Coordinates of N, CA, C and O in Angstrom, one line a residue:
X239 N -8.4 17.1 -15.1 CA -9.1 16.4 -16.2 C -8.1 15.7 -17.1 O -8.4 15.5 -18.3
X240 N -6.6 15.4 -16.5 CA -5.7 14.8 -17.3 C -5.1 13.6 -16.6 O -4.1 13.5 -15.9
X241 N -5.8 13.0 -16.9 CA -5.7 11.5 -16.2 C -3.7 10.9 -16.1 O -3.0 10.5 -15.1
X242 N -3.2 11.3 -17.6 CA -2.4 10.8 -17.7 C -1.2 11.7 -16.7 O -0.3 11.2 -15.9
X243 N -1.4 12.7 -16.9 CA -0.7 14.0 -16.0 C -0.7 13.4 -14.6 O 0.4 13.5 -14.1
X244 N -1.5 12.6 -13.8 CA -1.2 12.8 -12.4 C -0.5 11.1 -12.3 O -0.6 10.5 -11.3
X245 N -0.1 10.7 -13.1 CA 1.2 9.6 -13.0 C 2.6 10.4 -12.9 O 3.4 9.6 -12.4
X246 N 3.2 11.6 -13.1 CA 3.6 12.3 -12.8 C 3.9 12.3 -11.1 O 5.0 12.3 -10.6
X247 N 2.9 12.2 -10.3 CA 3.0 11.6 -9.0 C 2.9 10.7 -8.3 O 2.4 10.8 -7.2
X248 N 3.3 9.6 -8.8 CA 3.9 8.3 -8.7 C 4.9 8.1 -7.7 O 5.0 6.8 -7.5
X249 N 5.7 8.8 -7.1 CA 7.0 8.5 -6.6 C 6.3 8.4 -5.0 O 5.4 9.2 -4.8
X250 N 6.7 7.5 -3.9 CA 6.1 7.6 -2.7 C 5.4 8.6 -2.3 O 4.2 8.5 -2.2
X251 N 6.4 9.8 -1.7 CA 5.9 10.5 -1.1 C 4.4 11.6 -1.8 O 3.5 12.3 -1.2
X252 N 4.5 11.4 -3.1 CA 3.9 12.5 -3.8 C 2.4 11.6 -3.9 O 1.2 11.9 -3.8
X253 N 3.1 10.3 -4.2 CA 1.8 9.4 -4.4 C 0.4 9.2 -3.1 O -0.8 8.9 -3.0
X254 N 1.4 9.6 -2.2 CA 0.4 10.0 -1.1 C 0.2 11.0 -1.2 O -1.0 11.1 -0.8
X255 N 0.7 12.0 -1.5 CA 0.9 13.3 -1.5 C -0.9 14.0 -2.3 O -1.7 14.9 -2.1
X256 N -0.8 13.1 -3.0 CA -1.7 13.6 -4.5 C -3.2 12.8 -4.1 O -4.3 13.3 -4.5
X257 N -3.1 11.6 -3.2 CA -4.3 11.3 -2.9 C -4.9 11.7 -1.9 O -6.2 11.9 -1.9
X258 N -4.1 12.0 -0.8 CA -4.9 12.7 0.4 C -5.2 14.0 -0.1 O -6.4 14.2 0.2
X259 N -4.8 14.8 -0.8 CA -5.6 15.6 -1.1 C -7.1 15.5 -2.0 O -8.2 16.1 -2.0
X260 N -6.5 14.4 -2.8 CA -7.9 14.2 -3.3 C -8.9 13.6 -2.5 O -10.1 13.5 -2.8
X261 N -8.3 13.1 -1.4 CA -9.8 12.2 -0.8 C -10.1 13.6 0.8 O -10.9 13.5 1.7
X262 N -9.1 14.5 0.7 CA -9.3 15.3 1.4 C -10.4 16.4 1.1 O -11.2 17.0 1.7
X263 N -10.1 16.5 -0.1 CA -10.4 18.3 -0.5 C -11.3 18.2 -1.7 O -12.2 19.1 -1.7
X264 N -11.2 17.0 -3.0 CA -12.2 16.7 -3.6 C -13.2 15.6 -3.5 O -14.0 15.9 -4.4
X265 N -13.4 14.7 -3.0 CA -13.8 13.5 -2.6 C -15.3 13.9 -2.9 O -15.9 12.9 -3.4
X266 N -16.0 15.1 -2.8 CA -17.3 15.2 -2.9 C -17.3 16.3 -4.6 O -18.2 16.7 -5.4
X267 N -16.6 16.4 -4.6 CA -16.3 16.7 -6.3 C -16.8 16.0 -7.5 O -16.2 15.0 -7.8
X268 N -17.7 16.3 -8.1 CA -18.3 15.6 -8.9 C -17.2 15.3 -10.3 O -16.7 16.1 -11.0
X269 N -17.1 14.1 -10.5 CA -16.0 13.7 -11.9 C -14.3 14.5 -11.7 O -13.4 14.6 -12.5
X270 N -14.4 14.8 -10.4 CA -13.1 15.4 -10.1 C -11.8 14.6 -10.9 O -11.1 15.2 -11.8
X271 N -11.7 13.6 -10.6 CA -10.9 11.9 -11.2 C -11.6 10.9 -10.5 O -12.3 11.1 -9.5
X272 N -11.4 9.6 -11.2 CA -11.8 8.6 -10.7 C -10.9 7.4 -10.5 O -11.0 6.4 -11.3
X273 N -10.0 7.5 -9.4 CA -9.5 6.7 -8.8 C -8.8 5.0 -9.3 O -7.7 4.7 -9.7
X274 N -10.2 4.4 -9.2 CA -10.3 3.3 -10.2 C -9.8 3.1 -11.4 O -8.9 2.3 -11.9
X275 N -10.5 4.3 -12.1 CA -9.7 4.2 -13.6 C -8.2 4.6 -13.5 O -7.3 4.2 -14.2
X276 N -7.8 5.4 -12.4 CA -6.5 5.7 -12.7 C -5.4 4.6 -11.7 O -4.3 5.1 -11.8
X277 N -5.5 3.7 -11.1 CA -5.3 2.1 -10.7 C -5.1 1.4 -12.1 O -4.0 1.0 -12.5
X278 N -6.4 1.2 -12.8 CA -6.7 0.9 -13.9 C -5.5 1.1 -14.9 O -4.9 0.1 -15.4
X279 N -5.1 2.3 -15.3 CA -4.3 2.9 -16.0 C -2.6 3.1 -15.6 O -1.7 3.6 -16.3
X280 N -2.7 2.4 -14.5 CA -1.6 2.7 -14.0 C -1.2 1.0 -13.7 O -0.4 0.8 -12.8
X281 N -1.7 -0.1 -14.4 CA -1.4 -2.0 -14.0 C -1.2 -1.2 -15.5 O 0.0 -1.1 -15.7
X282 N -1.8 -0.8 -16.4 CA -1.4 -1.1 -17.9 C -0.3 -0.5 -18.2 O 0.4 -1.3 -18.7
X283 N 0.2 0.5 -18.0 CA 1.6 1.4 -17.7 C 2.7 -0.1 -17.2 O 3.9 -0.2 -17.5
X284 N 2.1 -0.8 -16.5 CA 2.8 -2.0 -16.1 C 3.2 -2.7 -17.0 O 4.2 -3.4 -16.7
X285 N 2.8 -2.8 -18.1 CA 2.8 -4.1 -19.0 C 4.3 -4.4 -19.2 O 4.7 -5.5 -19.2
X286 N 5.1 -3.5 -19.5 CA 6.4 -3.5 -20.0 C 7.2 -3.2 -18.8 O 7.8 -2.1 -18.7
X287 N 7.1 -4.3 -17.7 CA 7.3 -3.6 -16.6 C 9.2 -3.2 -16.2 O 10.0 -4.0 -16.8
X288 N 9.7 -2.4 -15.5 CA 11.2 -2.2 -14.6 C 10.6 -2.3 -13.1 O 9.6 -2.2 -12.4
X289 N 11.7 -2.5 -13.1 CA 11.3 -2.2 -11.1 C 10.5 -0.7 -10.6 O 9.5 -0.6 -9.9
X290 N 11.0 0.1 -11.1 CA 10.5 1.4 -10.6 C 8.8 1.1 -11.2 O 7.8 1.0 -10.4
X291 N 8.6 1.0 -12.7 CA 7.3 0.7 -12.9 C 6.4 0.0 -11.9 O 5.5 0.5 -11.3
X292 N 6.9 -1.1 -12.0 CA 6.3 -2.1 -10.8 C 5.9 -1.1 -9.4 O 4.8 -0.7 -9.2
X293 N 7.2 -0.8 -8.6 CA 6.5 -0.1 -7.5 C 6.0 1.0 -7.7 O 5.3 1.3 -6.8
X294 N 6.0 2.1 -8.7 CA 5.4 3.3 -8.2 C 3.4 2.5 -8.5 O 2.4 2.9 -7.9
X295 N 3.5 1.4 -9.7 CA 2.0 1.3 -9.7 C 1.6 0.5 -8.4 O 0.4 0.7 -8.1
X296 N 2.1 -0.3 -7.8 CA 1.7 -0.7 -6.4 C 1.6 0.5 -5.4 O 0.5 0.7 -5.0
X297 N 2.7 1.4 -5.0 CA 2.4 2.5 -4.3 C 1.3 3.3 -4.9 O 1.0 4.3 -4.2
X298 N 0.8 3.0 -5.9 CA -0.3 4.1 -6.3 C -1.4 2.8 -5.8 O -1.1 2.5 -4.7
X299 N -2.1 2.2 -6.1 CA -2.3 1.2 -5.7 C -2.8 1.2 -4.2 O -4.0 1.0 -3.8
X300 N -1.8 1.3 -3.7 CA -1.9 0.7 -1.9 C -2.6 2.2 -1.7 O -3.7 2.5 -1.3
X301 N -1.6 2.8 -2.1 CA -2.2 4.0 -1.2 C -3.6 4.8 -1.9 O -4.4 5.4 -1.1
X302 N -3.7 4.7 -2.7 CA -5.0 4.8 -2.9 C -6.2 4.1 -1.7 O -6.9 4.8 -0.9
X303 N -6.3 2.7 -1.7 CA -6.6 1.8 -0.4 C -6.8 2.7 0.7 O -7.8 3.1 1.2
X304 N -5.3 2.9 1.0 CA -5.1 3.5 2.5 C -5.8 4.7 2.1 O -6.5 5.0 3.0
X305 N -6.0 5.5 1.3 CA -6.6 6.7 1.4 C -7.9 7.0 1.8 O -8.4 7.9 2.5
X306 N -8.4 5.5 0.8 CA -9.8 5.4 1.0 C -10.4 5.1 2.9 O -11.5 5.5 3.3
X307 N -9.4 4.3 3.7 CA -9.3 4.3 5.1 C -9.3 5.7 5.9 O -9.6 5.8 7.0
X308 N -8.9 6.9 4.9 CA -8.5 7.9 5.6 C -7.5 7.8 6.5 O -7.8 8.2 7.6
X309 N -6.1 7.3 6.3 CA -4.9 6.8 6.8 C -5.4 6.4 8.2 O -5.2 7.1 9.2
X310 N -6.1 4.9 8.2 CA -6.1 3.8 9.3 C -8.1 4.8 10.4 O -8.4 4.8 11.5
X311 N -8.4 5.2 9.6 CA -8.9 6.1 10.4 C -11.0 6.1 10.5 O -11.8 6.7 11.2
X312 N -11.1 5.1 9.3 CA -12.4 4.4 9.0 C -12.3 3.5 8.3 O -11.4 3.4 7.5
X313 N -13.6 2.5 8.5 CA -14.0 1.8 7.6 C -14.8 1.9 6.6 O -15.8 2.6 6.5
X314 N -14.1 1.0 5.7 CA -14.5 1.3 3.9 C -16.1 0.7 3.8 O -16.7 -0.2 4.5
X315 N -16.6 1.4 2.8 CA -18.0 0.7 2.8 C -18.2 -0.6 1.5 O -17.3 -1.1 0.7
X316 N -19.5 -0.9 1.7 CA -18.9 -2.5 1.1 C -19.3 -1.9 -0.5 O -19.6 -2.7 -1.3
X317 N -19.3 -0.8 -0.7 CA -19.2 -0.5 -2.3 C -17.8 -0.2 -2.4 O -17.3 -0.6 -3.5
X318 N -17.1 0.4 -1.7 CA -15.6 0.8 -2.0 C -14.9 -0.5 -2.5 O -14.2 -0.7 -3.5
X319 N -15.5 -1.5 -1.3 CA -14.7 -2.5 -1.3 C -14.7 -3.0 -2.6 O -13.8 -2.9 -3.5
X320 N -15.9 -3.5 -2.6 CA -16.6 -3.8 -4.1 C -15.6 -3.3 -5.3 O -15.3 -4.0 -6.2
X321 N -15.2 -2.0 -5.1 CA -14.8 -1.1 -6.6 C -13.2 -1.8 -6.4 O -12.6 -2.4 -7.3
X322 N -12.7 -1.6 -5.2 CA -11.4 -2.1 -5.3 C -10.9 -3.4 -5.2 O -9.8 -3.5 -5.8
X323 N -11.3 -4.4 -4.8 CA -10.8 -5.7 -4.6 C -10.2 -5.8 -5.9 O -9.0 -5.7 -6.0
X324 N -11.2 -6.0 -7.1 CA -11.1 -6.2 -8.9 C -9.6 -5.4 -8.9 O -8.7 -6.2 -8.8
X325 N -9.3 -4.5 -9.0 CA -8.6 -3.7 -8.9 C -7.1 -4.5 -8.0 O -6.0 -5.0 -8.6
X326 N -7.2 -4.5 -7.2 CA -6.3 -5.1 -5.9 C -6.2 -6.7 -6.8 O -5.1 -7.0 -7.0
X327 N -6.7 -7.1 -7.0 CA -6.7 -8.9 -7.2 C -5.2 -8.6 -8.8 O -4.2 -9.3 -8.9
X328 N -5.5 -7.6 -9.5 CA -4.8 -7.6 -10.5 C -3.4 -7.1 -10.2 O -2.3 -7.5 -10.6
X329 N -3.6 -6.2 -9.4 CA -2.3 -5.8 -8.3 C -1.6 -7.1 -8.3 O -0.8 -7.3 -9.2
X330 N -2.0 -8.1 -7.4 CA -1.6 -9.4 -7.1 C -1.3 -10.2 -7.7 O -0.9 -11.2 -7.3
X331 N -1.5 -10.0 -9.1 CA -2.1 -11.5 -10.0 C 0.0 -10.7 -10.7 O 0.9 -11.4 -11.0
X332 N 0.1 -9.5 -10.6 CA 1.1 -8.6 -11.3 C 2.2 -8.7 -10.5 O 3.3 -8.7 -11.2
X333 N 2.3 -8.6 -9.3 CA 3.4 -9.1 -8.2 C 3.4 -10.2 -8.0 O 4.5 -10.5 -7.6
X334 N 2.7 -11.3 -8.0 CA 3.1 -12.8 -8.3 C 4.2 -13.3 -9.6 O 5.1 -14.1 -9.6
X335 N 3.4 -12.2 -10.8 CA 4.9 -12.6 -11.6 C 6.3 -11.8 -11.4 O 7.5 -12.1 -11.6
X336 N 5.8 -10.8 -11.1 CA 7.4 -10.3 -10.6 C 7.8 -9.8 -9.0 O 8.2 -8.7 -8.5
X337 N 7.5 -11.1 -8.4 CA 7.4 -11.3 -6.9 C 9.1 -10.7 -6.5 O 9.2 -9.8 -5.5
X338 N 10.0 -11.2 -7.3 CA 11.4 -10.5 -6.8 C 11.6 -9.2 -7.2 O 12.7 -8.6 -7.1
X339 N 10.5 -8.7 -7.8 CA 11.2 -7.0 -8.0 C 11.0 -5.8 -7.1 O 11.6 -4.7 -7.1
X340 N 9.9 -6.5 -6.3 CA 9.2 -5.2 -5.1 C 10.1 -5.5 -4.5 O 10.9 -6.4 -4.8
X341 N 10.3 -4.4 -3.4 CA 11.0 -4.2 -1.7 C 9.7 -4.8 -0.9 O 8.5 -4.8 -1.1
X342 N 10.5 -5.2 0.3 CA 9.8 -6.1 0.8 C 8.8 -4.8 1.4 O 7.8 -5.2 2.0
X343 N 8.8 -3.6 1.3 CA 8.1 -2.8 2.0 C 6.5 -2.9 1.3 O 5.5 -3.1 2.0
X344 N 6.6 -2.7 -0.3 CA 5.9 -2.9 -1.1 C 5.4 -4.2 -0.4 O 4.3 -3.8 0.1
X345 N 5.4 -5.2 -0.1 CA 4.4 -6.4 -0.2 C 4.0 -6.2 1.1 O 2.9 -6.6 1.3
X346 N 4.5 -5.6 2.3 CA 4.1 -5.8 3.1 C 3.2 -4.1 3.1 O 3.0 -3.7 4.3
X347 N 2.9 -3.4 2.3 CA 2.4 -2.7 2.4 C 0.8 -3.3 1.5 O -0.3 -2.9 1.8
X348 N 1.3 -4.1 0.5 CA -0.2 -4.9 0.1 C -0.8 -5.5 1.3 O -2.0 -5.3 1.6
X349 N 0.1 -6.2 1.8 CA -1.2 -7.4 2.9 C -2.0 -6.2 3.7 O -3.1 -6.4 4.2
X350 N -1.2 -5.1 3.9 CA -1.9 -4.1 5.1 C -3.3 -4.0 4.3 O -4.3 -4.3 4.9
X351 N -3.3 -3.5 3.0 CA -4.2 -3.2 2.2 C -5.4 -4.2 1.6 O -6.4 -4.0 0.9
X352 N -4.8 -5.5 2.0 CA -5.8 -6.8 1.9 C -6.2 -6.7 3.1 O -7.4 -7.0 3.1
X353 N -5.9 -6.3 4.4 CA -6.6 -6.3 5.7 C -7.7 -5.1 5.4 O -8.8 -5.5 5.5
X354 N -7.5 -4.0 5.1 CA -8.3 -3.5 5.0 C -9.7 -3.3 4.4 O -10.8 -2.8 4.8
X355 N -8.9 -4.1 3.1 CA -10.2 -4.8 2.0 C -11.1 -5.9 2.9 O -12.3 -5.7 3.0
X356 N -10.6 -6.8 3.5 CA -11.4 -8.1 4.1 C -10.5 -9.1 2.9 O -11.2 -10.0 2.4
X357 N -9.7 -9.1 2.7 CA -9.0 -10.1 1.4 C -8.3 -10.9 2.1 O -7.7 -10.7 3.1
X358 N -8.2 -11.9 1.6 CA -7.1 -13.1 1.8 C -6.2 -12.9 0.5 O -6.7 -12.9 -0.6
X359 N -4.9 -12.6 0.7 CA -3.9 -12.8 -0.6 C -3.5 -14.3 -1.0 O -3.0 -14.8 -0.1
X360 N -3.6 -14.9 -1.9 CA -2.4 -15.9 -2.0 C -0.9 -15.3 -1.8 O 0.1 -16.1 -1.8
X361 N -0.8 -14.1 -1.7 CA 0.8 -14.2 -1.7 C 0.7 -14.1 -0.2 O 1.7 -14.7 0.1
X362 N 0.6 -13.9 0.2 CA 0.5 -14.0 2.1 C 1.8 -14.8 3.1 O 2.6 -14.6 4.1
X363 N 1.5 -15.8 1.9 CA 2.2 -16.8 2.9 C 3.4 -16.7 2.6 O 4.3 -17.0 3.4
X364 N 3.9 -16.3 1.0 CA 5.2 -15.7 0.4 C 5.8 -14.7 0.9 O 7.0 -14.6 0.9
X365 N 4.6 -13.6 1.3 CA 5.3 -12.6 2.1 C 5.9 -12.6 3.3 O 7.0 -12.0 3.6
X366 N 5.1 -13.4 4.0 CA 5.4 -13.7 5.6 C 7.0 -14.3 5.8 O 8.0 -14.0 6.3
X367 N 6.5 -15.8 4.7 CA 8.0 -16.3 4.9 C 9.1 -15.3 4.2 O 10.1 -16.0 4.4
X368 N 9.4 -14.4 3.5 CA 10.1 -14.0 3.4 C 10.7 -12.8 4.3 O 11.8 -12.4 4.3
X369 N 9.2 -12.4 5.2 CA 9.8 -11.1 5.9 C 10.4 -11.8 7.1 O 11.4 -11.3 7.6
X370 N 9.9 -12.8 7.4 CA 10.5 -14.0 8.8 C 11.8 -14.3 8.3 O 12.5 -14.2 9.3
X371 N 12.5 -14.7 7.2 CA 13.3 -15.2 6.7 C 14.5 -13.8 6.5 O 15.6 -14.0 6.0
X372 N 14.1 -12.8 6.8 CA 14.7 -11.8 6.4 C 15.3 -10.8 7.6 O 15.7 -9.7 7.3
X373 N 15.3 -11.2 9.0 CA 15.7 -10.8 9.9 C 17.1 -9.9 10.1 O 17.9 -10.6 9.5
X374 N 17.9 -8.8 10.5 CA 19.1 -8.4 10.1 C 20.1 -9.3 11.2 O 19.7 -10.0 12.2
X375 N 21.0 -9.2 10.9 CA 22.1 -9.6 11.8 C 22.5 -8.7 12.9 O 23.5 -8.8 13.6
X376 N 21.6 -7.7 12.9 CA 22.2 -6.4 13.9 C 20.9 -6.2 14.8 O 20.5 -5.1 15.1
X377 N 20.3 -7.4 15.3 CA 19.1 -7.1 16.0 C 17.7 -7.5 15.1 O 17.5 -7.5 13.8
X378 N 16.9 -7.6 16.1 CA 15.6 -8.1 15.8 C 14.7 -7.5 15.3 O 13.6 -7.2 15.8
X379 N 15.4 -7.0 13.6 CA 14.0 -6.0 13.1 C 14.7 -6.4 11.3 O 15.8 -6.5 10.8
X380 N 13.3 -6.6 10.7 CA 13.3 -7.0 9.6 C 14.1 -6.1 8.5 O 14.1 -4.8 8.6
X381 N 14.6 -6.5 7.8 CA 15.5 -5.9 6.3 C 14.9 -6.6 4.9 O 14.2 -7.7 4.9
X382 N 15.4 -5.9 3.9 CA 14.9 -6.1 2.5 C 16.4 -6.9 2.1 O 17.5 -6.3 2.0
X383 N 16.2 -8.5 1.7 CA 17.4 -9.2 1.5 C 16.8 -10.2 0.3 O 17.8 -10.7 -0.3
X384 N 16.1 -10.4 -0.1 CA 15.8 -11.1 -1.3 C 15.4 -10.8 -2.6 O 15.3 -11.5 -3.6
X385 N 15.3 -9.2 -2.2 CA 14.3 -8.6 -4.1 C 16.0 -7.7 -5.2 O 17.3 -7.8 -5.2
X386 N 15.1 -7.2 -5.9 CA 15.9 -6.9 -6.6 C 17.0 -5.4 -5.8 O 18.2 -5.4 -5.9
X387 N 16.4 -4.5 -5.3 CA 16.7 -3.6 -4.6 C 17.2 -3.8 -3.1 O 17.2 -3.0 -2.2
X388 N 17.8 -5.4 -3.0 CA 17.9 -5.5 -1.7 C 19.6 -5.1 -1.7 O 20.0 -4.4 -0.8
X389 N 20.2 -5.3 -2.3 CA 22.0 -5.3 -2.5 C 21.9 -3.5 -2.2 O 22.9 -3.3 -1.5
X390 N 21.2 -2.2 -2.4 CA 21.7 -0.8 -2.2 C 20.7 -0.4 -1.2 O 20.5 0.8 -1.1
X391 N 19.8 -1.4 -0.2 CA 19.0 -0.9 0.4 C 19.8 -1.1 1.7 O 20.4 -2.2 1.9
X392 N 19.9 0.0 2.8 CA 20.4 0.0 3.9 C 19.7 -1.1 5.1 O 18.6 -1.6 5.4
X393 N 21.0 -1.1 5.6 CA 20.5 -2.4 6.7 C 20.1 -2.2 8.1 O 19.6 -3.2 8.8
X394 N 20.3 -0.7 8.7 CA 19.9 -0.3 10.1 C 18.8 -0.3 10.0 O 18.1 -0.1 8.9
X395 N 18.4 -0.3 11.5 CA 16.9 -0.1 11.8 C 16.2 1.4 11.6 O 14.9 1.4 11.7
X396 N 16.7 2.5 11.3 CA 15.8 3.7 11.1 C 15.5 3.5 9.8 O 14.7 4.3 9.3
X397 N 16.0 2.5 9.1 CA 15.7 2.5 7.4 C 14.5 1.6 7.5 O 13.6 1.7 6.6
X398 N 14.5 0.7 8.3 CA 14.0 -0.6 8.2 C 12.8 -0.2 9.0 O 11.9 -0.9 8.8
X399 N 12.5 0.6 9.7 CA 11.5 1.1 10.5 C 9.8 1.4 10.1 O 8.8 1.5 10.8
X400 N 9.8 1.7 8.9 CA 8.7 1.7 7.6 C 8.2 0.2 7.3 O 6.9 0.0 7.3
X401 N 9.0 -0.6 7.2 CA 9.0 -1.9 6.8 C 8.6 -2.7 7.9 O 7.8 -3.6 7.7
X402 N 9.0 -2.6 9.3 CA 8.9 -3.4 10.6 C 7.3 -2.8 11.2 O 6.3 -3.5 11.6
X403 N 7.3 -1.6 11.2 CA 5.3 -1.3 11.2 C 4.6 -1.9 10.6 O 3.7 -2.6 10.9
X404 N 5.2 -1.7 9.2 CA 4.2 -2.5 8.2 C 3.6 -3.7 8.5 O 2.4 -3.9 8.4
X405 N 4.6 -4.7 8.8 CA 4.6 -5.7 9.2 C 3.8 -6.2 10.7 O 3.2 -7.2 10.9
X406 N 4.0 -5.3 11.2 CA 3.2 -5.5 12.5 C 1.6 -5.3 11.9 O 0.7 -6.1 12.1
X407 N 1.4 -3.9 11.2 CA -0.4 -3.9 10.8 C -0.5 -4.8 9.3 O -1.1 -4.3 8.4
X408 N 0.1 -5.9 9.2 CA -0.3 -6.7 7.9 C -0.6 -7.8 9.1 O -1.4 -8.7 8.7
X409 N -0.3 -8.0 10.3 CA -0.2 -9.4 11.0 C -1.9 -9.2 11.9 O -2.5 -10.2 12.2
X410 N -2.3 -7.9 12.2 CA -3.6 -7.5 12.8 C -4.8 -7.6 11.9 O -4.6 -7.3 10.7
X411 N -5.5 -7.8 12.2 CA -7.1 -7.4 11.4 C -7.3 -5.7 11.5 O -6.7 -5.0 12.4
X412 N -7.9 -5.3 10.8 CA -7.7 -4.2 10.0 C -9.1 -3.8 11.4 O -10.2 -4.2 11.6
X413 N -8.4 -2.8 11.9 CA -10.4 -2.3 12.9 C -9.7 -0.6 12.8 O -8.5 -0.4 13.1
X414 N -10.5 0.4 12.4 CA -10.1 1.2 12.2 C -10.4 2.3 13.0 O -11.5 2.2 13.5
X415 N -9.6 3.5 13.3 CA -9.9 4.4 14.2 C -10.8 4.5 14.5 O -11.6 3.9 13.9
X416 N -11.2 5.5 15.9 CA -12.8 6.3 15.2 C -12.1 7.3 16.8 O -11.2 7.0 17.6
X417 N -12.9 8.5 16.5 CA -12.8 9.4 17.4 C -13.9 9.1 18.7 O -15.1 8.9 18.4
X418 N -13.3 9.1 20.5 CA -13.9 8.7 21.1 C -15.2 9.7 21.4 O -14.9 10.9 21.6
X419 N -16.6 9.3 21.3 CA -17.4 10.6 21.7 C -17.0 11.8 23.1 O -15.9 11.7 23.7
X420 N -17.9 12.6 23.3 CA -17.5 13.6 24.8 C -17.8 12.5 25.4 O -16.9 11.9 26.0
X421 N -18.9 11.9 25.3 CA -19.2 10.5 26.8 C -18.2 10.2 26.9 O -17.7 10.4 28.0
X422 N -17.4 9.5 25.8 CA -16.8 8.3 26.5 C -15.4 9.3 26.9 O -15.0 8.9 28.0
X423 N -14.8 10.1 26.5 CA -14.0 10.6 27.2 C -14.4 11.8 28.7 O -13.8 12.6 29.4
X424 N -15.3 11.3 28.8 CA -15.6 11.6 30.7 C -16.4 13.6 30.5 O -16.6 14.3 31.5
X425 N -16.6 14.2 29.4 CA -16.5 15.4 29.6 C -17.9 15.6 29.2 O -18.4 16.7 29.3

C-alpha cells in the first residue's frame, strides 16, 4: 500500500524481480497496486532527469509490458493495451528528448515492447539506425557506442548478448507463446 516504497526496485534485475511476482502471485488481488499509476509515478520521478533516472523508469516501464505478456508467453487484451499505450507514448515522447542517455539495450528493449503493444514508435527508425550503425569491430554482434554509457560499457559479445536478442525480437512481430494442447503433441 506504499506506492512510493516499490521504486526502491527499480534497478533491472529487481524491477523484474518485483513485477513477475506481482503479475504472478497478486494479479487477481483486489487494489493490490496498480501498475499504471506506478509507470505514471515513475515518468514524474523523471522530470529532473540523470541517466540512471531515465533508465530505471524505462526498465520499469518495459518490463511491466513484458510482464503483462507473461515473459513472451500471451497475448495482451485490447484493454491492457488500451491502459498502456498512453502510458508507453509518454515513455517515448521522454526518450526522444534524452535519446543519448539510454543504452542502446534500453531502446531496443522499447521497440520489443511497441511489438507487443501493436505500436509503431517514431523512434524506430532512430533505433534501428543506430543499432545497425553500431556493430563491434570484433565480429558481427551489436555494442552500445553512441549513448552516454557507451565509453564504460564492455565490448565482447557475452555483454552484448542481452542487447543482440533484443534486437532480433524488436525486428519480429510480437506472436506469443502458447502451450501446445495433448493433441497436438501426439499424446
Amino acid at each position: 500500500n506504499d506506492p512510493s516504497a516499490l521504486y526502491v526496485f527499480t534497478s533491472h534485475s529487481d524491477t523484474t524481480n518485483i513485477l513477475f511476482d506481482y503479475y504472478y502471485f497478486m494479479k487477481g488481488t483486489p487494489k493490490a497496486f496498480d501498475p499504471i499509476a506506478l509507470g505514471e509515478k515513475a515518468l514524474e520521478n523523471a522530470a529532473n532527469p540523470t541517466a540512471q533516472t531515465l533508465t530505471s523508469t524505462a526498465y520499469f516501464i518495459t518490463h511491466m509490458i513484458i510482464g503483462e505478456s507473461q515473459f513472451y508467453s500471451k497475448a495482451l487484451t485490447s484493454e491492457t493495451i488500451a491502459a498502456y499505450t498512453p502510458l508507453f507514448k509518454k515513455l517515448e515522447t521522454l526518450m526522444s528528448k534524452h535519446f543519448f542517455s539510454y543504452k542502446l539495450d534500453v531502446k531496443l528493449e522499447f521497440l520489443v515492447c511497441s511489438r507487443i503493444l501493436g505500436y509503431t514508435s517514431f523512434l524506430e527508425d532512430m533505433i534501428y539506425s543506430e543499432a545497425l550503425n553500431s556493430f563491434s569491430p570484433y565480429g558481427d554482434f551489436i555494442i552500445d557506442t553512441y549513448n552516454v554509457t557507451a565509453a564504460w560499457q564492455k565490448k565482447d559479445l557475452k555483454t552484448a548478448e542481452h542487447r543482440n536478442i533484443l534486437f532480433i525480437l524488436s525486428t519480429l512481430p510480437y506472436i506469443h507463446a502458447t502451450k501446445p494442447s495433448l493433441k497436438e503433441m501426439h499424446l
